[in-house]
PDB file of C-alpha atoms in Angstrom:
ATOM      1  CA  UNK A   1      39.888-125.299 -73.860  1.00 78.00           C
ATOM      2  CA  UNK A   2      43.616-126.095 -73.684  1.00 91.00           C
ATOM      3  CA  UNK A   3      45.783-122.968 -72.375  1.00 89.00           C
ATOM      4  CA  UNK A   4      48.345-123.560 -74.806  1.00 88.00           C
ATOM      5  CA  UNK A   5      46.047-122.610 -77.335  1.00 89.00           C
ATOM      6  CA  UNK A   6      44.683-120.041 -75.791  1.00 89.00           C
ATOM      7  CA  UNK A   7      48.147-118.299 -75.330  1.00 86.00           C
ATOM      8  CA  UNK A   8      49.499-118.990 -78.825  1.00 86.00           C
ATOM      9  CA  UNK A   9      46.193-117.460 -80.242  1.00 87.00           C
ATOM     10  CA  UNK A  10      46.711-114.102 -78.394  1.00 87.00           C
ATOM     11  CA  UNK A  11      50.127-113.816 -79.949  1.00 84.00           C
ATOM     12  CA  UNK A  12      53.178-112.800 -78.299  1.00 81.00           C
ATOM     13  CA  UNK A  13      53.926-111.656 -75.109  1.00 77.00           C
ATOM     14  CA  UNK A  14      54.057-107.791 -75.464  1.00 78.00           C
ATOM     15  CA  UNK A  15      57.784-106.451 -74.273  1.00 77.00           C
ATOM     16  CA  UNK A  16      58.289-105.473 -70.978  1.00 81.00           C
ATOM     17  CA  UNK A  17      62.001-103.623 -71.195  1.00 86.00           C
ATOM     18  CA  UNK A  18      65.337-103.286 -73.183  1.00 88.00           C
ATOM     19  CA  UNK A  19      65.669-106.135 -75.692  1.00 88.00           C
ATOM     20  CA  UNK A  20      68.868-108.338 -76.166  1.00 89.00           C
ATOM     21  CA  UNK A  21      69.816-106.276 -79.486  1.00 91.00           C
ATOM     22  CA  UNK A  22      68.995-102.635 -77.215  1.00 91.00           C
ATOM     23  CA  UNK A  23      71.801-104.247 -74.974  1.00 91.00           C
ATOM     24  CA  UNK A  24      74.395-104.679 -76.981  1.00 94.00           C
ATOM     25  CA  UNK A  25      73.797-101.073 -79.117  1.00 94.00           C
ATOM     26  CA  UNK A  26      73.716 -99.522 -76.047  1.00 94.00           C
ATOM     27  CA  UNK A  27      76.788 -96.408 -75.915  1.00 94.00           C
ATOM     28  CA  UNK A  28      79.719 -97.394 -74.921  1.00 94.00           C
ATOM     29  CA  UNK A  29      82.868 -95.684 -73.035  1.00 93.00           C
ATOM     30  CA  UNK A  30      85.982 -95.359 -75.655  1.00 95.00           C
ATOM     31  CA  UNK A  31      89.363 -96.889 -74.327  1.00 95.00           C
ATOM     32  CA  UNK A  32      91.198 -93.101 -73.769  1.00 95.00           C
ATOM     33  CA  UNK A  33      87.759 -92.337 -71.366  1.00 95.00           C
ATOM     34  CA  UNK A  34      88.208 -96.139 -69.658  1.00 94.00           C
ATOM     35  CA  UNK A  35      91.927 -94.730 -69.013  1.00 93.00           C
ATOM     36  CA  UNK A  36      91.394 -91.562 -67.659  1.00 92.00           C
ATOM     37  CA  UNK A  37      88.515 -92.600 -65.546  1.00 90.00           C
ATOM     38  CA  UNK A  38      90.925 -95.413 -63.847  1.00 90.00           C
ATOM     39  CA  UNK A  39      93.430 -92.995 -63.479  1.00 88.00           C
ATOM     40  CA  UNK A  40      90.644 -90.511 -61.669  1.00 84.00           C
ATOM     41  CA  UNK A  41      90.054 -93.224 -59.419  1.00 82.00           C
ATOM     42  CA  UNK A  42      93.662 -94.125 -58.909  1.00 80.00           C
ATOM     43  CA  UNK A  43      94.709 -90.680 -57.907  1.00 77.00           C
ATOM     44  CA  UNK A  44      91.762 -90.313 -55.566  1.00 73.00           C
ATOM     45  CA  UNK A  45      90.767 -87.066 -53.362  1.00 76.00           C
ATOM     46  CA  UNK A  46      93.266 -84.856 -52.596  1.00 79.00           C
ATOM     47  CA  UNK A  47      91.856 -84.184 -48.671  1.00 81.00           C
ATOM     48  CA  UNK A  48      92.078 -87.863 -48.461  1.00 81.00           C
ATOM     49  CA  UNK A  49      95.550 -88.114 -49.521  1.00 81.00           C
ATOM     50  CA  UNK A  50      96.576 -85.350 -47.050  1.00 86.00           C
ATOM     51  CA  UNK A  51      95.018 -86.880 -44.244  1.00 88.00           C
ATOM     52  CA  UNK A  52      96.783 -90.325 -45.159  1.00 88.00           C
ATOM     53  CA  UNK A  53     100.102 -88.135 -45.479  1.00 89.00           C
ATOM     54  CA  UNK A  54      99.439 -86.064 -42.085  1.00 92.00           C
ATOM     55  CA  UNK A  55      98.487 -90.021 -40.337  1.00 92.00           C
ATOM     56  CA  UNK A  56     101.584 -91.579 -41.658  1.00 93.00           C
ATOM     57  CA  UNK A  57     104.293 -88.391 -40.114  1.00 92.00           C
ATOM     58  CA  UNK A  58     102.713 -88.859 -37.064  1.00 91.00           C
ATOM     59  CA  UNK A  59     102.908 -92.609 -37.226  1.00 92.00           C
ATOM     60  CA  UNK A  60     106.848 -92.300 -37.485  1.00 92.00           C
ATOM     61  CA  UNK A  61     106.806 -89.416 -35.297  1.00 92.00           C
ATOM     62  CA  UNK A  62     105.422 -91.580 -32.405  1.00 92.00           C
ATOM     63  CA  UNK A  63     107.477 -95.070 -33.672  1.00 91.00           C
ATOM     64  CA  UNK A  64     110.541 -92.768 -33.749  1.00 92.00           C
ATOM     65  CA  UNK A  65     109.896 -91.698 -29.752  1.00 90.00           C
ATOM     66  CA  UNK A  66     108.960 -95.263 -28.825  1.00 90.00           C
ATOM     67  CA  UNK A  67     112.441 -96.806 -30.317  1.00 90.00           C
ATOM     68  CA  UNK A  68     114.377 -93.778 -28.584  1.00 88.00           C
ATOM     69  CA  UNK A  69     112.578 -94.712 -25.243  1.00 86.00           C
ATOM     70  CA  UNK A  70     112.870 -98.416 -25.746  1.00 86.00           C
ATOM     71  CA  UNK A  71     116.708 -98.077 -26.811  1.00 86.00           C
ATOM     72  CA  UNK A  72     117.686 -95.566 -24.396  1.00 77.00           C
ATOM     73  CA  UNK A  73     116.190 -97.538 -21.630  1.00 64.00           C
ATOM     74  CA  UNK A  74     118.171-100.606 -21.840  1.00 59.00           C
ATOM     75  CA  UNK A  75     120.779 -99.448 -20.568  1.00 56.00           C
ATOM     76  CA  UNK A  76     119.442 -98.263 -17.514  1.00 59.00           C
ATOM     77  CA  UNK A  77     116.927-100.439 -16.671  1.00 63.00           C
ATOM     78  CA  UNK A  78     119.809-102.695 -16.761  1.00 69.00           C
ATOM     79  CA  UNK A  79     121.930-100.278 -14.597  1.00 73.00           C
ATOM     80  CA  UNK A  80     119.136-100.224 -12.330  1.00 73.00           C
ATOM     81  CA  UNK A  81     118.758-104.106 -12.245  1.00 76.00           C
ATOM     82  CA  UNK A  82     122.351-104.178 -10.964  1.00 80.00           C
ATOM     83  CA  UNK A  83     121.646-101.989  -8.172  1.00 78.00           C
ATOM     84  CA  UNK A  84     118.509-103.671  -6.902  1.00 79.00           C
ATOM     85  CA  UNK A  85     120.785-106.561  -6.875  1.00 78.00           C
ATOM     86  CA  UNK A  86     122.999-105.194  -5.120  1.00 77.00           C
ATOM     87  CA  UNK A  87     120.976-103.203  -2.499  1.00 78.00           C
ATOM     88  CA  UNK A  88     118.974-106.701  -2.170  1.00 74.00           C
ATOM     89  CA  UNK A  89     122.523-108.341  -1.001  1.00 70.00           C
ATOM     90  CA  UNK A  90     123.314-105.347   1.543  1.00 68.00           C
ATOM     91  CA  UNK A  91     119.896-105.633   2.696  1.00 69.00           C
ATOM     92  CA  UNK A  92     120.128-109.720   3.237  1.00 68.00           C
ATOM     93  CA  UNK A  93     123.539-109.049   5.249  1.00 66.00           C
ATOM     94  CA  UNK A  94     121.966-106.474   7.237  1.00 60.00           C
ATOM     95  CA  UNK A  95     119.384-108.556   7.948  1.00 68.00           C
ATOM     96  CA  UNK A  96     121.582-111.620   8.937  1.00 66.00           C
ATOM     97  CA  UNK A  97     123.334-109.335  11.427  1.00 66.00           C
ATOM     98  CA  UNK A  98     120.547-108.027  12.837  1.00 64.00           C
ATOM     99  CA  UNK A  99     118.729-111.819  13.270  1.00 69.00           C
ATOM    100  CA  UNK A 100     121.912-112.839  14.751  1.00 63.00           C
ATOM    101  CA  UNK A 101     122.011-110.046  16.894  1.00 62.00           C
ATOM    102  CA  UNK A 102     118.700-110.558  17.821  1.00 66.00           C
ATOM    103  CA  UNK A 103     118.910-114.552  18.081  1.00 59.00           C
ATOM    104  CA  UNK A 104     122.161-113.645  20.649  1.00 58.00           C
ATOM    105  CA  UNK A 105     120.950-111.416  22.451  1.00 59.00           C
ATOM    106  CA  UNK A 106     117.836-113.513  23.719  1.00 53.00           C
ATOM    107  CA  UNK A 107     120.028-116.254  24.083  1.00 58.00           C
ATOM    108  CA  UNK A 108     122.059-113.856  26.206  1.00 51.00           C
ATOM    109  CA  UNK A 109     118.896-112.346  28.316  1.00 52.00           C
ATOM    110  CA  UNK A 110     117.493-116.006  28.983  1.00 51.00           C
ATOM    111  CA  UNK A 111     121.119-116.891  30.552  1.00 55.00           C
ATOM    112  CA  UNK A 112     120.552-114.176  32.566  1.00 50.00           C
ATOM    113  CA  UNK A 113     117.187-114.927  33.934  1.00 53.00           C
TER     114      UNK A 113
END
């Protein structure tokens, strides 16, 4: 027999769930309870807003100490740039004396021998 048939002479399929028409009576939200629930969401939990509050003082507590040590270190790192500069040019004559003293002295020695 053809299955065609067969299903056509059982009738319809029996329903499984919601139809179309169940869908679109279904309840729906009113636009004052759409509002207030977006504005529930909006304003969110309080212990989360106080955490967010408490993260963001000590955010600008610690950016506030990093600019004071980053501004109030230019100008002596810079100070101390200048003296490494100029300890570094003491420390190169020094050291030119002392070669030459050196450097003389052997010369002197090997005369002597």
């Amino acid at each position: 027999m053809n299955p065609i048939a067969m299903a056509r002479a059982r009738g319809p399929a029996p329903n499984s769930g919601p139809t179309i028409q169940d869908y679109l009576n279904r309840p729906r939200p009113t636009w004052e309870e759409v509002k207030e629930q977006l504005e529930k969401k909006k304003k969110g939990s309080r212990a989360l807003a106080e955490f967010e509050e408490k993260m963001n003082e000590n955010w600008r507590k610690e950016l506030e100490k990093h600019r004071e040590k980053l501004l109030g270190g230019n100008e002596s790192s810079s100070k101390k740039k200048e003296k490494k500069k100029k300890e570094k040019k003491k420390s190169n004559r020094v050291s030119k004396i002392f070669s030459f003293l050196s450097f003389f002295a052997l010369g002197l020695f090997l005369f002597v021998i």
